[in-house]
Amino acid sequence: MYTTKRYEATIPVSDYLEGYVDVDTFLECCRACPNYDGKWSCPSYDFDVIEYWKKYQTLDLTAIKIIFDGEYAGKEFPEEEIQRITDVSVMEMKRELSKELLLREEEVPGSVSLSAGSCILCKDGCSRKEGKPCRFPDKMRYSIESLGGNVGLTISKLMGIELEWIEAGKLPHHFVLVCGLLH
């Protein structure tokens, strides 16, 4: 069904802020998403995002390119099948990356990971929608894009990968998950 390829890059946080972070632009993108004010891992935040970045010196980036084989890449499928394929490939890889990043946090004192997209810990929905605190504050992590990072530009310039999007009823040739470790 698919193979994966791993890419890694390291950049000083000051350089990342200067070249890849645009909080206002990406906050507008986030506002259009149903997760806005609906997940603790997503905006709006009660903290200054730039100051969050500035607490750290280095950003270690990891990208996993999920490459679909010829039977799936660029082919048309019913929406339900695209959702199933996405769940099998992306969500499985996202869970693996989250576990890996939490282990890396233990190895690097004072570090914090940035997840590949929004949080997926709560199967029955995020408690934020109910006005309750996060159920897993020790495991919930923000994503690069939720903190204003331009993931498309990041992987293009630092890893030589271009994003590809799902087009109406058609599976892309690949997905890319991007996460990081701030330290």
PDB file of C-alpha atoms in Angstrom:
ATOM      1  CA  MET A   1       0.000   0.000   0.000  1.00  0.00           C
ATOM      2  CA  TYR A   2       2.779   2.454   0.940  1.00  0.00           C
ATOM      3  CA  THR A   3       6.405   2.895   1.921  1.00  0.00           C
ATOM      4  CA  THR A   4       7.949   5.632   4.022  1.00  0.00           C
ATOM      5  CA  LYS A   5      11.030   7.776   3.735  1.00  0.00           C
ATOM      6  CA  ARG A   6      12.477   9.740   6.633  1.00  0.00           C
ATOM      7  CA  TYR A   7      14.033  13.197   6.362  1.00  0.00           C
ATOM      8  CA  GLU A   8      15.733  15.177   9.114  1.00  0.00           C
ATOM      9  CA  ALA A   9      17.066  18.696   9.514  1.00  0.00           C
ATOM     10  CA  THR A  10      18.232  20.891  12.371  1.00  0.00           C
ATOM     11  CA  ILE A  11      17.905  24.668  12.494  1.00  0.00           C
ATOM     12  CA  PRO A  12      18.468  27.302  15.181  1.00  0.00           C
ATOM     13  CA  VAL A  13      15.107  28.502  16.512  1.00  0.00           C
ATOM     14  CA  SER A  14      16.112  32.118  15.802  1.00  0.00           C
ATOM     15  CA  ASP A  15      16.625  31.247  12.106  1.00  0.00           C
ATOM     16  CA  TYR A  16      13.390  29.268  12.016  1.00  0.00           C
ATOM     17  CA  LEU A  17      11.474  32.210  13.487  1.00  0.00           C
ATOM     18  CA  GLU A  18      12.989  34.560  10.940  1.00  0.00           C
ATOM     19  CA  GLY A  19      12.492  32.427   7.838  1.00  0.00           C
ATOM     20  CA  TYR A  20       9.575  30.092   8.483  1.00  0.00           C
ATOM     21  CA  VAL A  21       7.210  31.417  11.162  1.00  0.00           C
ATOM     22  CA  ASP A  22       4.311  33.733  10.307  1.00  0.00           C
ATOM     23  CA  VAL A  23       1.878  33.559  13.200  1.00  0.00           C
ATOM     24  CA  ASP A  24      -0.728  35.951  11.734  1.00  0.00           C
ATOM     25  CA  THR A  25      -0.987  34.100   8.406  1.00  0.00           C
ATOM     26  CA  PHE A  26      -1.217  30.654   9.935  1.00  0.00           C
ATOM     27  CA  LEU A  27      -3.590  31.789  12.678  1.00  0.00           C
ATOM     28  CA  GLU A  28      -5.972  32.813   9.897  1.00  0.00           C
ATOM     29  CA  CYS A  29      -5.636  29.336   8.364  1.00  0.00           C
ATOM     30  CA  CYS A  30      -6.311  27.790  11.768  1.00  0.00           C
ATOM     31  CA  ARG A  31      -9.457  29.898  12.233  1.00  0.00           C
ATOM     32  CA  ALA A  32     -10.946  28.162   9.166  1.00  0.00           C
ATOM     33  CA  CYS A  33     -10.371  24.719  10.723  1.00  0.00           C
ATOM     34  CA  PRO A  34     -12.990  22.972  12.900  1.00  0.00           C
ATOM     35  CA  ASN A  35     -10.256  22.315  15.494  1.00  0.00           C
ATOM     36  CA  TYR A  36      -9.857  26.052  16.187  1.00  0.00           C
ATOM     37  CA  ASP A  37     -10.862  26.566  19.827  1.00  0.00           C
ATOM     38  CA  GLY A  38     -11.945  22.913  19.708  1.00  0.00           C
ATOM     39  CA  LYS A  39      -8.713  21.117  20.653  1.00  0.00           C
ATOM     40  CA  TRP A  40      -6.195  22.041  23.317  1.00  0.00           C
ATOM     41  CA  SER A  41      -3.401  21.475  20.795  1.00  0.00           C
ATOM     42  CA  CYS A  42      -4.843  24.123  18.469  1.00  0.00           C
ATOM     43  CA  PRO A  43      -5.282  27.901  18.656  1.00  0.00           C
ATOM     44  CA  SER A  44      -6.536  30.085  20.099  1.00  0.00           C
ATOM     45  CA  TYR A  45      -3.899  30.085  22.812  1.00  0.00           C
ATOM     46  CA  ASP A  46      -3.609  31.963  26.064  1.00  0.00           C
ATOM     47  CA  PHE A  47       0.153  32.414  25.592  1.00  0.00           C
ATOM     48  CA  ASP A  48       2.410  34.341  23.229  1.00  0.00           C
ATOM     49  CA  VAL A  49       3.438  31.941  20.465  1.00  0.00           C
ATOM     50  CA  ILE A  50       6.672  33.774  19.600  1.00  0.00           C
ATOM     51  CA  GLU A  51       7.744  33.695  23.254  1.00  0.00           C
ATOM     52  CA  TYR A  52       7.014  29.946  23.279  1.00  0.00           C
ATOM     53  CA  TRP A  53       9.470  29.444  20.399  1.00  0.00           C
ATOM     54  CA  LYS A  54      12.068  31.715  22.026  1.00  0.00           C
ATOM     55  CA  LYS A  55      12.320  29.485  25.108  1.00  0.00           C
ATOM     56  CA  TYR A  56      14.370  27.097  22.956  1.00  0.00           C
ATOM     57  CA  GLN A  57      17.607  27.308  20.982  1.00  0.00           C
ATOM     58  CA  THR A  58      17.328  24.471  18.440  1.00  0.00           C
ATOM     59  CA  LEU A  59      14.633  22.794  16.377  1.00  0.00           C
ATOM     60  CA  ASP A  60      15.274  19.227  15.205  1.00  0.00           C
ATOM     61  CA  LEU A  61      12.822  18.501  12.391  1.00  0.00           C
ATOM     62  CA  THR A  62      11.631  15.112  11.242  1.00  0.00           C
ATOM     63  CA  ALA A  63       9.494  14.520   8.166  1.00  0.00           C
ATOM     64  CA  ILE A  64       8.026  11.192   7.185  1.00  0.00           C
ATOM     65  CA  LYS A  65       6.981  10.940   3.563  1.00  0.00           C
ATOM     66  CA  ILE A  66       4.268   8.326   3.134  1.00  0.00           C
ATOM     67  CA  ILE A  67       4.582   7.197  -0.483  1.00  0.00           C
ATOM     68  CA  PHE A  68       1.680   5.276  -1.956  1.00  0.00           C
ATOM     69  CA  ASP A  69       2.372   2.465  -4.397  1.00  0.00           C
ATOM     70  CA  GLY A  70       1.011   2.379  -7.952  1.00  0.00           C
ATOM     71  CA  GLU A  71      -2.236   0.761  -6.908  1.00  0.00           C
ATOM     72  CA  TYR A  72      -3.143   3.844  -4.836  1.00  0.00           C
ATOM     73  CA  ALA A  73      -1.022   6.856  -5.875  1.00  0.00           C
ATOM     74  CA  GLY A  74      -3.003   9.444  -7.818  1.00  0.00           C
ATOM     75  CA  LYS A  75      -5.986   7.112  -8.191  1.00  0.00           C
ATOM     76  CA  GLU A  76      -9.634   8.024  -7.662  1.00  0.00           C
ATOM     77  CA  PHE A  77     -11.517   6.497  -4.742  1.00  0.00           C
ATOM     78  CA  PRO A  78     -14.822   7.106  -3.006  1.00  0.00           C
ATOM     79  CA  GLU A  79     -14.466   9.581  -0.131  1.00  0.00           C
ATOM     80  CA  GLU A  80     -14.949   6.807   2.467  1.00  0.00           C
ATOM     81  CA  GLU A  81     -12.085   4.790   0.947  1.00  0.00           C
ATOM     82  CA  ILE A  82      -9.783   7.830   0.922  1.00  0.00           C
ATOM     83  CA  GLN A  83     -10.621   8.346   4.600  1.00  0.00           C
ATOM     84  CA  ARG A  84      -9.862   4.681   5.356  1.00  0.00           C
ATOM     85  CA  ILE A  85      -6.537   4.797   3.498  1.00  0.00           C
ATOM     86  CA  THR A  86      -5.623   8.024   5.286  1.00  0.00           C
ATOM     87  CA  ASP A  87      -6.536   6.543   8.664  1.00  0.00           C
ATOM     88  CA  VAL A  88      -4.437   3.445   8.025  1.00  0.00           C
ATOM     89  CA  SER A  89      -1.375   5.286   6.741  1.00  0.00           C
ATOM     90  CA  VAL A  90      -1.270   8.741   8.297  1.00  0.00           C
ATOM     91  CA  MET A  91      -2.833   8.060  11.691  1.00  0.00           C
ATOM     92  CA  GLU A  92      -0.742   4.950  12.259  1.00  0.00           C
ATOM     93  CA  MET A  93       2.460   6.837  11.407  1.00  0.00           C
ATOM     94  CA  LYS A  94       1.373   9.828  13.486  1.00  0.00           C
ATOM     95  CA  ARG A  95       0.936   7.629  16.563  1.00  0.00           C
ATOM     96  CA  GLU A  96       4.384   6.076  16.027  1.00  0.00           C
ATOM     97  CA  LEU A  97       5.990   9.509  15.659  1.00  0.00           C
ATOM     98  CA  SER A  98       4.299  10.766  18.837  1.00  0.00           C
ATOM     99  CA  LYS A  99       5.693   7.832  20.835  1.00  0.00           C
ATOM    100  CA  GLU A 100       9.148   8.370  19.342  1.00  0.00           C
ATOM    101  CA  LEU A 101       9.098  12.073  20.164  1.00  0.00           C
ATOM    102  CA  LEU A 102       8.061  11.520  23.778  1.00  0.00           C
ATOM    103  CA  LEU A 103      11.017   9.144  24.149  1.00  0.00           C
ATOM    104  CA  ARG A 104      13.344  11.757  22.626  1.00  0.00           C
ATOM    105  CA  GLU A 105      12.069  14.287  25.168  1.00  0.00           C
ATOM    106  CA  GLU A 106      13.244  11.941  27.922  1.00  0.00           C
ATOM    107  CA  GLU A 107      16.694  11.762  26.300  1.00  0.00           C
ATOM    108  CA  VAL A 108      17.042  15.539  25.920  1.00  0.00           C
ATOM    109  CA  PRO A 109      16.360  17.338  29.208  1.00  0.00           C
ATOM    110  CA  GLY A 110      14.327  20.529  28.846  1.00  0.00           C
ATOM    111  CA  SER A 111      13.057  19.618  25.393  1.00  0.00           C
ATOM    112  CA  VAL A 112       9.499  19.524  24.100  1.00  0.00           C
ATOM    113  CA  SER A 113       8.210  17.878  20.951  1.00  0.00           C
ATOM    114  CA  LEU A 114       5.983  19.355  18.281  1.00  0.00           C
ATOM    115  CA  SER A 115       3.432  16.931  16.908  1.00  0.00           C
ATOM    116  CA  ALA A 116       2.637  16.141  13.301  1.00  0.00           C
ATOM    117  CA  GLY A 117      -0.675  17.992  13.109  1.00  0.00           C
ATOM    118  CA  SER A 118      -3.343  18.261  15.764  1.00  0.00           C
ATOM    119  CA  CYS A 119      -3.675  16.017  18.781  1.00  0.00           C
ATOM    120  CA  ILE A 120      -5.296  12.591  18.361  1.00  0.00           C
ATOM    121  CA  LEU A 121      -5.081  11.344  21.955  1.00  0.00           C
ATOM    122  CA  CYS A 122      -8.774  11.508  22.877  1.00  0.00           C
ATOM    123  CA  LYS A 123     -10.815   9.019  20.887  1.00  0.00           C
ATOM    124  CA  ASP A 124     -14.119  10.468  22.137  1.00  0.00           C
ATOM    125  CA  GLY A 125     -13.223  14.079  21.364  1.00  0.00           C
ATOM    126  CA  CYS A 126     -11.184  16.757  23.062  1.00  0.00           C
ATOM    127  CA  SER A 127     -12.365  17.983  26.452  1.00  0.00           C
ATOM    128  CA  ARG A 128     -11.844  21.603  25.329  1.00  0.00           C
ATOM    129  CA  LYS A 129     -15.192  21.497  23.532  1.00  0.00           C
ATOM    130  CA  GLU A 130     -16.786  20.741  26.917  1.00  0.00           C
ATOM    131  CA  GLY A 131     -14.897  23.579  28.609  1.00  0.00           C
ATOM    132  CA  LYS A 132     -12.820  21.087  30.602  1.00  0.00           C
ATOM    133  CA  PRO A 133      -9.034  20.841  31.016  1.00  0.00           C
ATOM    134  CA  CYS A 134      -6.932  18.596  28.810  1.00  0.00           C
ATOM    135  CA  ARG A 135      -7.177  14.926  29.844  1.00  0.00           C
ATOM    136  CA  PHE A 136      -3.524  14.272  28.913  1.00  0.00           C
ATOM    137  CA  PRO A 137      -1.553  17.486  29.521  1.00  0.00           C
ATOM    138  CA  ASP A 138       1.638  15.441  29.922  1.00  0.00           C
ATOM    139  CA  LYS A 139       1.272  14.006  26.377  1.00  0.00           C
ATOM    140  CA  MET A 140      -0.566  16.721  24.407  1.00  0.00           C
ATOM    141  CA  ARG A 141       1.762  18.653  22.104  1.00  0.00           C
ATOM    142  CA  TYR A 142       1.331  21.593  19.760  1.00  0.00           C
ATOM    143  CA  SER A 143       2.103  21.246  16.072  1.00  0.00           C
ATOM    144  CA  ILE A 144       4.534  23.379  14.117  1.00  0.00           C
ATOM    145  CA  GLU A 145       1.738  24.918  12.056  1.00  0.00           C
ATOM    146  CA  SER A 146      -0.393  25.708  15.115  1.00  0.00           C
ATOM    147  CA  LEU A 147       2.551  27.798  16.370  1.00  0.00           C
ATOM    148  CA  GLY A 148       2.759  29.695  13.073  1.00  0.00           C
ATOM    149  CA  GLY A 149       5.351  27.518  11.309  1.00  0.00           C
ATOM    150  CA  ASN A 150       5.072  27.187   7.550  1.00  0.00           C
ATOM    151  CA  VAL A 151       5.428  23.422   7.135  1.00  0.00           C
ATOM    152  CA  GLY A 152       5.295  23.541   3.334  1.00  0.00           C
ATOM    153  CA  LEU A 153       8.161  26.026   3.174  1.00  0.00           C
ATOM    154  CA  THR A 154      10.023  24.124   5.896  1.00  0.00           C
ATOM    155  CA  ILE A 155      10.091  20.819   4.063  1.00  0.00           C
ATOM    156  CA  SER A 156      10.631  22.428   0.674  1.00  0.00           C
ATOM    157  CA  LYS A 157      13.682  24.479   1.692  1.00  0.00           C
ATOM    158  CA  LEU A 158      15.162  22.269   4.389  1.00  0.00           C
ATOM    159  CA  MET A 159      14.362  18.789   3.061  1.00  0.00           C
ATOM    160  CA  GLY A 160      13.620  19.127  -0.655  1.00  0.00           C
ATOM    161  CA  ILE A 161      10.044  17.759  -0.368  1.00  0.00           C
ATOM    162  CA  GLU A 162       6.944  19.325  -1.878  1.00  0.00           C
ATOM    163  CA  LEU A 163       3.533  18.905  -0.276  1.00  0.00           C
ATOM    164  CA  GLU A 164       0.818  17.251  -2.313  1.00  0.00           C
ATOM    165  CA  TRP A 165      -2.862  17.654  -1.474  1.00  0.00           C
ATOM    166  CA  ILE A 166      -5.894  15.428  -1.924  1.00  0.00           C
ATOM    167  CA  GLU A 167      -7.865  16.516  -4.958  1.00  0.00           C
ATOM    168  CA  ALA A 168     -11.592  15.781  -5.203  1.00  0.00           C
ATOM    169  CA  GLY A 169     -11.824  12.008  -4.848  1.00  0.00           C
ATOM    170  CA  LYS A 170      -8.189  11.408  -5.768  1.00  0.00           C
ATOM    171  CA  LEU A 171      -5.499  10.126  -3.436  1.00  0.00           C
ATOM    172  CA  PRO A 172      -2.186  12.031  -3.669  1.00  0.00           C
ATOM    173  CA  HIS A 173       1.058  10.246  -4.510  1.00  0.00           C
ATOM    174  CA  HIS A 174       2.290  10.954  -0.999  1.00  0.00           C
ATOM    175  CA  PHE A 175       1.517  12.560   2.343  1.00  0.00           C
ATOM    176  CA  VAL A 176       4.149  14.185   4.545  1.00  0.00           C
ATOM    177  CA  LEU A 177       4.042  14.300   8.339  1.00  0.00           C
ATOM    178  CA  VAL A 178       6.285  16.909   9.927  1.00  0.00           C
ATOM    179  CA  CYS A 179       7.167  17.098  13.591  1.00  0.00           C
ATOM    180  CA  GLY A 180      10.019  18.366  15.670  1.00  0.00           C
ATOM    181  CA  LEU A 181      11.883  18.599  18.929  1.00  0.00           C
ATOM    182  CA  LEU A 182      12.590  21.968  20.492  1.00  0.00           C
ATOM    183  CA  HIS A 183      15.549  22.126  22.853  1.00  0.00           C
TER     184      HIS A 183
END
